[in-house]
mmCIF file of C-alpha atoms in Angstrom:
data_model
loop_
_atom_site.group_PDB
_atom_site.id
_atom_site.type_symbol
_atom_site.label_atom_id
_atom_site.label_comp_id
_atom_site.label_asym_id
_atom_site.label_seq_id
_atom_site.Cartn_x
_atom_site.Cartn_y
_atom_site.Cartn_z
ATOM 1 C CA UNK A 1 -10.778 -15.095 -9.003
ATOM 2 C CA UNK A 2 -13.975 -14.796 -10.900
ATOM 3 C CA UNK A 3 -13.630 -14.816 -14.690
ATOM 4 C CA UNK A 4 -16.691 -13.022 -15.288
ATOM 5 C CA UNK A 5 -15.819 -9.770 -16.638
ATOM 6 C CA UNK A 6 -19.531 -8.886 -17.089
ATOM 7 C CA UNK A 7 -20.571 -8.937 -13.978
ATOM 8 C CA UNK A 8 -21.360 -6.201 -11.932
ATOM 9 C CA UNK A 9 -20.707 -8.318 -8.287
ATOM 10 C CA UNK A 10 -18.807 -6.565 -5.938
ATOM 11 C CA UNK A 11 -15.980 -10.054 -6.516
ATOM 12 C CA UNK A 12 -16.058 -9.230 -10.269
ATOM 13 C CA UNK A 13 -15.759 -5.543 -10.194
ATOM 14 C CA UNK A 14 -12.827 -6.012 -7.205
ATOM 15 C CA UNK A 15 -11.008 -8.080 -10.048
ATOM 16 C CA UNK A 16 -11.379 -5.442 -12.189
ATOM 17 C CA UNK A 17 -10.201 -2.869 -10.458
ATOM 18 C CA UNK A 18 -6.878 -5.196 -9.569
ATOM 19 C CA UNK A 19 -6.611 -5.273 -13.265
ATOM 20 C CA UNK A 20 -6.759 -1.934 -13.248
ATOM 21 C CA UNK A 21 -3.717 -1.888 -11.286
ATOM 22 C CA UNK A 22 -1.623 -4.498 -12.621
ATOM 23 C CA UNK A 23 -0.079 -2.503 -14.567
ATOM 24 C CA UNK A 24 3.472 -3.770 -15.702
ATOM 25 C CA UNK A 25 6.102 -0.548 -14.750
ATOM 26 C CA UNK A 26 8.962 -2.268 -15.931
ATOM 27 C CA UNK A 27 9.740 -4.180 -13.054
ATOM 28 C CA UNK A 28 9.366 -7.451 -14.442
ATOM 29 C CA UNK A 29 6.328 -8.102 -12.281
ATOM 30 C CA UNK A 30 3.505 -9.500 -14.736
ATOM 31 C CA UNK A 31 4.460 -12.956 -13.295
ATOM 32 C CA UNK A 32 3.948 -12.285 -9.889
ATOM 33 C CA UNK A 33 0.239 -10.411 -10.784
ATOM 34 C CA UNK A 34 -0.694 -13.789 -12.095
ATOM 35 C CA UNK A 35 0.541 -15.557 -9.086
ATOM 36 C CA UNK A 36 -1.298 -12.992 -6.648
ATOM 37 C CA UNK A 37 -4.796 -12.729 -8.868
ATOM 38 C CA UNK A 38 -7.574 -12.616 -6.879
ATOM 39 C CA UNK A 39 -5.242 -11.249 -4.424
ATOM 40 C CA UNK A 40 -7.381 -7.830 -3.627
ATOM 41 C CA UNK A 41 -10.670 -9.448 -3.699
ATOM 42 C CA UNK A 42 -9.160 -12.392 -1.019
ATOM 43 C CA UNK A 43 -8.002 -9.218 1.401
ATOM 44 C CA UNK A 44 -10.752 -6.695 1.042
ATOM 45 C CA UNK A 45 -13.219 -9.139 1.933
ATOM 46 C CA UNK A 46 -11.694 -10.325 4.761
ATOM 47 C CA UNK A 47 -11.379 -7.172 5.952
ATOM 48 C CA UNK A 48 -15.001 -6.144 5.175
ATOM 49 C CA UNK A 49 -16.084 -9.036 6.957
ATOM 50 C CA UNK A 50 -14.994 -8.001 10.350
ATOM 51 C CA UNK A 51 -17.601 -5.584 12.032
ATOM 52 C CA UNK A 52 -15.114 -3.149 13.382
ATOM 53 C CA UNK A 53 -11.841 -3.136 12.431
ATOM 54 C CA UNK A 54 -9.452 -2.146 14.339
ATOM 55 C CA UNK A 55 -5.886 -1.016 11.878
ATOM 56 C CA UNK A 56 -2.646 -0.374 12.253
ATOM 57 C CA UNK A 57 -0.590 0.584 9.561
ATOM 58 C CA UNK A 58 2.965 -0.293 8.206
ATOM 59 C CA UNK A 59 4.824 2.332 5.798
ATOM 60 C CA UNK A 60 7.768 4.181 5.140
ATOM 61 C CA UNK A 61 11.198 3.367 2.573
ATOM 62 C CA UNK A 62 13.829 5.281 3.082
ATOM 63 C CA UNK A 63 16.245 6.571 0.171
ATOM 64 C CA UNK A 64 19.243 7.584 1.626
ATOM 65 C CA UNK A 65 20.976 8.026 -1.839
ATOM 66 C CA UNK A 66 18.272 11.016 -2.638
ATOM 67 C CA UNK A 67 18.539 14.729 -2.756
ATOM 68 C CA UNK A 68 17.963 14.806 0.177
ATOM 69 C CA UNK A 69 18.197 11.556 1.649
ATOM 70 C CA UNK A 70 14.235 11.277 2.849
ATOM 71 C CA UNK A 71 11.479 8.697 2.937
ATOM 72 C CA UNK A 72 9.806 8.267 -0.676
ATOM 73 C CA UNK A 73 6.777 9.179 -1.603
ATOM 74 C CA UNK A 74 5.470 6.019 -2.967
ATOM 75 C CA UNK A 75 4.233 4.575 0.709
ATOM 76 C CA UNK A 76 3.173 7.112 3.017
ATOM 77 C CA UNK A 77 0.803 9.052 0.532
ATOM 78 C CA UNK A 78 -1.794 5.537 -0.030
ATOM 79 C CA UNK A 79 -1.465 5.224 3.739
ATOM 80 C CA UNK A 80 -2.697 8.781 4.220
ATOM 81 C CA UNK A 81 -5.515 8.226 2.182
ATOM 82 C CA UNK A 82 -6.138 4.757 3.475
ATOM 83 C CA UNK A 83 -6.306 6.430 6.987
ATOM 84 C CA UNK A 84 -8.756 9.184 5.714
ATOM 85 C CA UNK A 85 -10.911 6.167 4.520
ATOM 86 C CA UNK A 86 -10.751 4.350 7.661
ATOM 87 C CA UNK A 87 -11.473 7.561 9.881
ATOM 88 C CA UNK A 88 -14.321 8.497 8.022
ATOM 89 C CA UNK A 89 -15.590 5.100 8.285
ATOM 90 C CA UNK A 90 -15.797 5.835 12.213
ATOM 91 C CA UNK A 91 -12.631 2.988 12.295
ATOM 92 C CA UNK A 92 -9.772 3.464 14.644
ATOM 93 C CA UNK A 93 -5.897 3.425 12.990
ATOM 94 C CA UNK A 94 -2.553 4.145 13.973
ATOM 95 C CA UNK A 95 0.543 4.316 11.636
ATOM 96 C CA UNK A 96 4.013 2.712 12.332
ATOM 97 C CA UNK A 97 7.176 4.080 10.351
ATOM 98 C CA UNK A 98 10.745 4.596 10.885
ATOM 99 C CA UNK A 99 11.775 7.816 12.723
ATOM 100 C CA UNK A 100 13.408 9.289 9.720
ATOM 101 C CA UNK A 101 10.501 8.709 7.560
ATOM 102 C CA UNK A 102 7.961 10.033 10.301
ATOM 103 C CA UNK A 103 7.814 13.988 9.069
ATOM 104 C CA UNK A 104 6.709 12.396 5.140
ATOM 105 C CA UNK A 105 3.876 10.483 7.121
ATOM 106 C CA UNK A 106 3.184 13.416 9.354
ATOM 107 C CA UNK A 107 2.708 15.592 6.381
ATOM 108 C CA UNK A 108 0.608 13.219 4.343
ATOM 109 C CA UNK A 109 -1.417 12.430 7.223
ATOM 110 C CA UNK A 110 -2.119 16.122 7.717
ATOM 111 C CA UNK A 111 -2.505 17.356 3.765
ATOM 112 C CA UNK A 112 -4.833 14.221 3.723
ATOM 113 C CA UNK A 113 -6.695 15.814 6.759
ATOM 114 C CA UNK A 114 -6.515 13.132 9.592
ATOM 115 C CA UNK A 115 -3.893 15.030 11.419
ATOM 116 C CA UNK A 116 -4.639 13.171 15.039
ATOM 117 C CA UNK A 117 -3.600 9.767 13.701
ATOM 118 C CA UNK A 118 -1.107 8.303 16.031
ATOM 119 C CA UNK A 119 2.315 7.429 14.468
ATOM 120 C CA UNK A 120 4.839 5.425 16.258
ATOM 121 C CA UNK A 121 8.123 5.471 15.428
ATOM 122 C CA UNK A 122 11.473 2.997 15.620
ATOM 123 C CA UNK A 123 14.849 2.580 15.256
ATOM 124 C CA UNK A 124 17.076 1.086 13.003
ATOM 125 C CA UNK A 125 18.673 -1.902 15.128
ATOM 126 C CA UNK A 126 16.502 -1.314 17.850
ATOM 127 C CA UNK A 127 13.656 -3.539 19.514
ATOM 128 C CA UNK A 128 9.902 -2.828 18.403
ATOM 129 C CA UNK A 129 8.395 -4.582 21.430
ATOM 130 C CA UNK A 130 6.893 -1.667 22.896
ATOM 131 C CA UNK A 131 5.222 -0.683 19.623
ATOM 132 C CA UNK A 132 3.741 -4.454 19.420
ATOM 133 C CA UNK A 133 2.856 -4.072 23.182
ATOM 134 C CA UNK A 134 0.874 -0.855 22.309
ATOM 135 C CA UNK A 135 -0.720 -2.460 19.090
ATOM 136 C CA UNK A 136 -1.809 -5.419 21.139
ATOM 137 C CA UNK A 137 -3.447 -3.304 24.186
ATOM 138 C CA UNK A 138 -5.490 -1.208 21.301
ATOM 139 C CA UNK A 139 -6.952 -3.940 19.937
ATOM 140 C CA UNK A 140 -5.251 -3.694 16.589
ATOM 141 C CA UNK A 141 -6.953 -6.656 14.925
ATOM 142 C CA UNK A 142 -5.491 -6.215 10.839
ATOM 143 C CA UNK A 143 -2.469 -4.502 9.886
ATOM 144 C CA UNK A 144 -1.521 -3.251 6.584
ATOM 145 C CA UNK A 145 1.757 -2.299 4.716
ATOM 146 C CA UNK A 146 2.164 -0.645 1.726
ATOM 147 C CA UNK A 147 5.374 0.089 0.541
ATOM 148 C CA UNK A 148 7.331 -1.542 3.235
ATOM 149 C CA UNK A 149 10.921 -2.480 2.602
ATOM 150 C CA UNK A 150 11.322 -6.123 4.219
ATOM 151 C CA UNK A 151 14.206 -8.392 4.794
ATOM 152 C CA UNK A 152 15.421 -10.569 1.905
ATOM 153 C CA UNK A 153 16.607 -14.432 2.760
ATOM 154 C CA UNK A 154 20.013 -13.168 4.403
ATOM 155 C CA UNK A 155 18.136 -10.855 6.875
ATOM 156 C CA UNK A 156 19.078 -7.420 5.362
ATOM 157 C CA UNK A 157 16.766 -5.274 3.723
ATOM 158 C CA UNK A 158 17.261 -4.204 0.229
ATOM 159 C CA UNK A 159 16.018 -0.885 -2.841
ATOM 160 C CA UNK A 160 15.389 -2.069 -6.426
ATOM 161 C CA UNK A 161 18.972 -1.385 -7.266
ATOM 162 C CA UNK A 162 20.159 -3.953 -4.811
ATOM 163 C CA UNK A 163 21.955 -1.458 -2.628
ATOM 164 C CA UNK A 164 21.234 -2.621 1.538
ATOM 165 C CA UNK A 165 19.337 -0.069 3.258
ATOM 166 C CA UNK A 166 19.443 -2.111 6.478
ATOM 167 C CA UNK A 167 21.102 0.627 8.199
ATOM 168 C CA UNK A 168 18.011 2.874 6.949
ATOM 169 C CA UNK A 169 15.207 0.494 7.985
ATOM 170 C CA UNK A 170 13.050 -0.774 11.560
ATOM 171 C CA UNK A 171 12.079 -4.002 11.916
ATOM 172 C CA UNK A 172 8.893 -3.167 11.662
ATOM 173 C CA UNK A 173 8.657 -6.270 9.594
ATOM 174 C CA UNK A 174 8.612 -8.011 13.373
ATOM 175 C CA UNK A 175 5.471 -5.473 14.184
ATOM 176 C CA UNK A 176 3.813 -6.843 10.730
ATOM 177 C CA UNK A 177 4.152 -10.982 12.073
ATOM 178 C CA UNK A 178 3.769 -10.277 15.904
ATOM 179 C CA UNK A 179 -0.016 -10.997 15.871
ATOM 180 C CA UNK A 180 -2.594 -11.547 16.679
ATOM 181 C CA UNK A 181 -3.612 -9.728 14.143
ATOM 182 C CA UNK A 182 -4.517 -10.874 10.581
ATOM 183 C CA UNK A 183 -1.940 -8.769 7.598
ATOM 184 C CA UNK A 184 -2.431 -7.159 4.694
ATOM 185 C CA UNK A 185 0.533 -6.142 2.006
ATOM 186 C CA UNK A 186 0.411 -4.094 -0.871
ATOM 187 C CA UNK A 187 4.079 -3.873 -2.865
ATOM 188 C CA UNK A 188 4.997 -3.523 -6.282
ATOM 189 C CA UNK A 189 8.338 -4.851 -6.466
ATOM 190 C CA UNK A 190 9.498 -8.078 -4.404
ATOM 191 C CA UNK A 191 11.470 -6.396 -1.628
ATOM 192 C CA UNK A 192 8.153 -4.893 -0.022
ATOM 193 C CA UNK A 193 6.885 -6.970 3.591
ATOM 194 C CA UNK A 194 4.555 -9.394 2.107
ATOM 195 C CA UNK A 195 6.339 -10.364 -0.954
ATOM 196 C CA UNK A 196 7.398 -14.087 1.291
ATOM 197 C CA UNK A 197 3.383 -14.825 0.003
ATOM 198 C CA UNK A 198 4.752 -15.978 -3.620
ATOM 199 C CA UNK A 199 7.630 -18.345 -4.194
ATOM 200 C CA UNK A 200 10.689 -17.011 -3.712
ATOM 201 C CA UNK A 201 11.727 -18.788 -7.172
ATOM 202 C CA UNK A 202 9.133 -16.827 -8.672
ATOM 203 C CA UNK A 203 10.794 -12.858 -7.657
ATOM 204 C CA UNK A 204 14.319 -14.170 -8.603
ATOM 205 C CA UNK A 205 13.322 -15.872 -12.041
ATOM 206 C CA UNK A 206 11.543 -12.399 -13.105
ATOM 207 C CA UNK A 207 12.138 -9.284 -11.281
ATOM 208 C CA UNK A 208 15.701 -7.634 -11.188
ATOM 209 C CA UNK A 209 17.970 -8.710 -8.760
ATOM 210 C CA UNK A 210 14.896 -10.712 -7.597
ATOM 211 C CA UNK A 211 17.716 -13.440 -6.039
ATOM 212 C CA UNK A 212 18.608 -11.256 -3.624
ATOM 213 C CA UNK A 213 16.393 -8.485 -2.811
ATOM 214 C CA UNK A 214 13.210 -10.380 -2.519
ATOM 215 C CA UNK A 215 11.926 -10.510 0.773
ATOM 216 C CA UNK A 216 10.779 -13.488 2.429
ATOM 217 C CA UNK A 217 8.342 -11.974 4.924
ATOM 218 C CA UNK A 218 5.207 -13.562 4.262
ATOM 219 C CA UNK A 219 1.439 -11.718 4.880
ATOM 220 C CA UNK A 220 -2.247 -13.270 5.132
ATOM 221 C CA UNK A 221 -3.303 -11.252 2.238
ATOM 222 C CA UNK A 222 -0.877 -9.891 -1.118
ATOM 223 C CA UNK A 223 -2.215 -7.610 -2.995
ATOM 224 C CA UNK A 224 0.250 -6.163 -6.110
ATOM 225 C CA UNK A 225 0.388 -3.212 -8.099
ATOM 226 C CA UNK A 226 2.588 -1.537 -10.366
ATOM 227 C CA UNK A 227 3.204 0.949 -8.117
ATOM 228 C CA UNK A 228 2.502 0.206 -4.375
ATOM 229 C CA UNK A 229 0.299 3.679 -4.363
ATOM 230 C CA UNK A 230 -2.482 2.109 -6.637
ATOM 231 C CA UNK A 231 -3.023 -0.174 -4.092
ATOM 232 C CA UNK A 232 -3.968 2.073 -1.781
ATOM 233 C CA UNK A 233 -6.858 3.541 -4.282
ATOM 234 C CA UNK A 234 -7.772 -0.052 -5.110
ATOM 235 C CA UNK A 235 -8.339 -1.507 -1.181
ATOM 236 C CA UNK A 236 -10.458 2.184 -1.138
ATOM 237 C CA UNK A 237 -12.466 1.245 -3.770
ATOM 238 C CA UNK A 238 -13.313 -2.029 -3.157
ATOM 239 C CA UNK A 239 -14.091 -1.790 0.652
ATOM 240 C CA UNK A 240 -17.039 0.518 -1.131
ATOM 241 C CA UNK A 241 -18.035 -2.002 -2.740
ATOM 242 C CA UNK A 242 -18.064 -4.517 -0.288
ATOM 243 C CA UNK A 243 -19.461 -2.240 2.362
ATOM 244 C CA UNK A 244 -22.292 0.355 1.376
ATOM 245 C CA UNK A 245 -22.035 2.365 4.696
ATOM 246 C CA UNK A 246 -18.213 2.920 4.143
ATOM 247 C CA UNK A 247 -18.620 4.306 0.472
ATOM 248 C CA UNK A 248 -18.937 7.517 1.078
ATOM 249 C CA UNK A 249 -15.801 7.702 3.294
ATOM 250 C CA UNK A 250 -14.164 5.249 1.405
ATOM 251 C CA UNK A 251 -14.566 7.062 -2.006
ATOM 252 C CA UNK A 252 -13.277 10.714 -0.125
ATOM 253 C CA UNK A 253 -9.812 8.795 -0.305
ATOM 254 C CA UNK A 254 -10.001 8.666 -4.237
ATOM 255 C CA UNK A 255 -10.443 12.760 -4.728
ATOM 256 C CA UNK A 256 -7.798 13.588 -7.013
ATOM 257 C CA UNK A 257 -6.940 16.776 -6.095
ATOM 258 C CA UNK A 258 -6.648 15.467 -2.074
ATOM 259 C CA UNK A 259 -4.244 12.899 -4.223
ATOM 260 C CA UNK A 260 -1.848 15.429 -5.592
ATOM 261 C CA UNK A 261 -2.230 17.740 -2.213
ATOM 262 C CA UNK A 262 -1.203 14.924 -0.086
ATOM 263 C CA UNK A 263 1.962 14.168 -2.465
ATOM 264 C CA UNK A 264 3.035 17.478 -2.473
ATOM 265 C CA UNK A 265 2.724 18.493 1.139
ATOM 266 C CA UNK A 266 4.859 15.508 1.825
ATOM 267 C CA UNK A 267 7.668 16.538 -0.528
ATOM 268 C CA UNK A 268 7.218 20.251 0.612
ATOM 269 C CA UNK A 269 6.947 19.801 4.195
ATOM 270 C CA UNK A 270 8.504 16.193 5.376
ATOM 271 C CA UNK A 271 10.386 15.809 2.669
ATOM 272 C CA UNK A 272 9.984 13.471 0.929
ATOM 273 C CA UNK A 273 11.749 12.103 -2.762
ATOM 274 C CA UNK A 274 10.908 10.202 -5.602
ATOM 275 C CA UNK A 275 12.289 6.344 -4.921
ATOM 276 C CA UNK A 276 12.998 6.239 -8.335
ATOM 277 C CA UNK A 277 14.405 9.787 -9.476
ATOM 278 C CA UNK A 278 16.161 10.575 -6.550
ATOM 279 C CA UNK A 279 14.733 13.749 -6.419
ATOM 280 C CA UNK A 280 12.782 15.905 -4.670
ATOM 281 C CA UNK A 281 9.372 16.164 -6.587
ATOM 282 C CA UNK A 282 6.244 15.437 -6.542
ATOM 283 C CA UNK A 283 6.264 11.878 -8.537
ATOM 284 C CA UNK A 284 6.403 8.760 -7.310
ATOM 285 C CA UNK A 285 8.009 5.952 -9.461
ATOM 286 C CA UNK A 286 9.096 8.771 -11.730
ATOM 287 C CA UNK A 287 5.614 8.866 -13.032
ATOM 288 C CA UNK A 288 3.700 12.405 -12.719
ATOM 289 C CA UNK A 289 0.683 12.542 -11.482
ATOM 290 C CA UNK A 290 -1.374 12.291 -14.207
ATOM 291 C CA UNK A 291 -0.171 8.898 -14.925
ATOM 292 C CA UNK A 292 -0.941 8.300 -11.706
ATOM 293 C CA UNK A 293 -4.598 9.552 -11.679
ATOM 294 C CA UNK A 294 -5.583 7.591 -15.258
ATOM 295 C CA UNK A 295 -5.015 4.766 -13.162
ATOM 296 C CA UNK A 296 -7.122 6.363 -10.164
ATOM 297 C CA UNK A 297 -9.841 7.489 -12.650
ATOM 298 C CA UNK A 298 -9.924 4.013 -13.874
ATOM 299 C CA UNK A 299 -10.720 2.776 -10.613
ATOM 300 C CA UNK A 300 -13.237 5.139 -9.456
ATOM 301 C CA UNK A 301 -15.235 4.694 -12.420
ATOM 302 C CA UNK A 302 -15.456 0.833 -11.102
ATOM 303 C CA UNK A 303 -17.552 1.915 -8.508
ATOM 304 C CA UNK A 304 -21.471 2.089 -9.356
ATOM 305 C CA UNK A 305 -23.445 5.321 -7.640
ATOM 306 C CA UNK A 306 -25.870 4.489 -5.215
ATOM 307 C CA UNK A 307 -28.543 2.568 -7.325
ATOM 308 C CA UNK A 308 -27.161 2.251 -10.686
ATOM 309 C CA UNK A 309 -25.507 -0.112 -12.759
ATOM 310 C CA UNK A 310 -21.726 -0.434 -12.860
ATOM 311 C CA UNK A 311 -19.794 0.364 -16.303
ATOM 312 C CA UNK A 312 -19.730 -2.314 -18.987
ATOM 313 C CA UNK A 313 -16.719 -4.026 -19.558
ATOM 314 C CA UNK A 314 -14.685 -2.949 -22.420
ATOM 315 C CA UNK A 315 -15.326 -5.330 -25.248
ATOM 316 C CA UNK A 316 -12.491 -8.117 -25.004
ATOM 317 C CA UNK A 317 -11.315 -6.910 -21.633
ATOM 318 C CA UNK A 318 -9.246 -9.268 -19.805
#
């Protein structure tokens, strides 16, 4: 991770847009950002680096002790926009989720105006060969999670309370490993696919019930936030960075009224709930959308207009 704060190199202003995310929520994560620095700057230019992408995406956590029981919103809403970036880049993606989350991705997906993205759905229990069989024929080549509940060291998935949502949840974390694809995973809280990256002494020493909800599924590339949706804004922005002929697609994913839209068609029309609340409103991590879009202000601002300077550094920044 480069310590030059100054800077305006597309490495330097990626780590300042992570800082911009690590955020600290209350989930006792500020140890793992420091473990997974650098993280965002590792996975975005991997990705850049490959002419042609081909992405498949990995979302959906159910919350089957909401009002209703539906998928959260935290999740499905970066993936929409992630998918908006990636179509407008001319790039191909598809979208796997669980069956009972597929309506919340459906919406977002359509709110966030790529309605013809394929989503493939799967069972709790059941076998998600065929998906990987598909995946493999379409010449998926990187795959990214965000938000993606993942098995803990005893094989059953787990929410921030500690509560087992096996029941609720595919093993799509199989999809994410299957290869040969290279992975990408964005979580916020130790029980998201990915999270097997950091020691596993490292989510039980700090994060609640760390011991036993943190999952051990490991990816290529971690990249944290405070909330798993800031991820999505941050791989946007820094894949404009990194790639001048993506910006302009890349930076129609960071609109902030297409930000709310997408989070409120989803609770509207899939629906979807608040992982954190419970409830059935447009929030995600109990945080309203303004908090939400400070933090995607912050990172837009990161990203210079064609043929001018990026923004100084705050004086003593980090």
């Amino acid at each position: 991770m480069t310590t030059n704060h100054g800077s305006t190199s597309p490495e330097a202003l990626t780590d300042r847009i992570e800082t911009a995310i690590h955020q600290n929520v209350g989930r006792g994560m500020d140890a793992v950002f420091q473990a997974t620095a650098g993280g965002l700057w590792r996975a975005t230019a991997a990705l850049a680096a490959s002419s042609r992408p081909k992405i498949g995406l990995i979302t959906g956590f159910f919350v089957p002790g909401a009002d209703p029981p539906a998928a959260e919103t935290d999740g499905p809403a970066g993936a929409a926009l992630l998918a908006l970036g990636f179509r407008r880049s001319g790039l191909q993606c598809r979208l796997a989720t669980d069956t009972i989350c597929a309506s919340a991705c459906r919406a977002a997906m359509v709110a966030a105006g790529v309605p013809d993205v394929l989503i493939d759905t799967a069972e709790p229990g059941r076998s998600v060969g065929g998906i990987i069989d598909l995946w493999r024929q379409d010449g998926i080549d990187w795959v990214i999670s965000i938000e993606r509940c993942g098995p803990a060291a005893d094989g059953r998935s787990y929410n921030m309370r500690g509560s087992d949502i096996s029941a609720y949840a595919a093993p799509l974390d199989r999809l994410f490993t299957a290869g040969p694809w290279r992975t990408i995973a964005i979580g916020d809280g130790g029980n998201e696919v990915g999270m097997g990256r950091v020691p596993r002494s490292l989510i039980a020493g700090h994060v609640p019930s760390g011991e036993a909800i943190g999952c051990v599924v490991p990816a290529d590339f971690l990249i944290t936030a405070g909330v798993s949706h800031w991820g999505a804004y941050a791989v946007l922005a820094a894949l404009a960075l990194q790639r001048p002929e993506w910006r302009t697609a890349m930076v129609a994913g960071l609109e902030p009224a297409l930000d709310r839209a997408v989070v409120e068609a989803m609770v509207r029309d899939g629906p979807a709930v608040d992982g954190v609340s419970l409830r059935r409103e447009a929030t995600i991590d109990a945080l309203g959308m303004e908090t939400h879009q400070r933090v995607l202000a912050a990172v837009r601002e990161l990203i210079p207009a064609p043929g001018t300077a990026a923004p100084a550094s705050p004086a003593g920044a980090a």
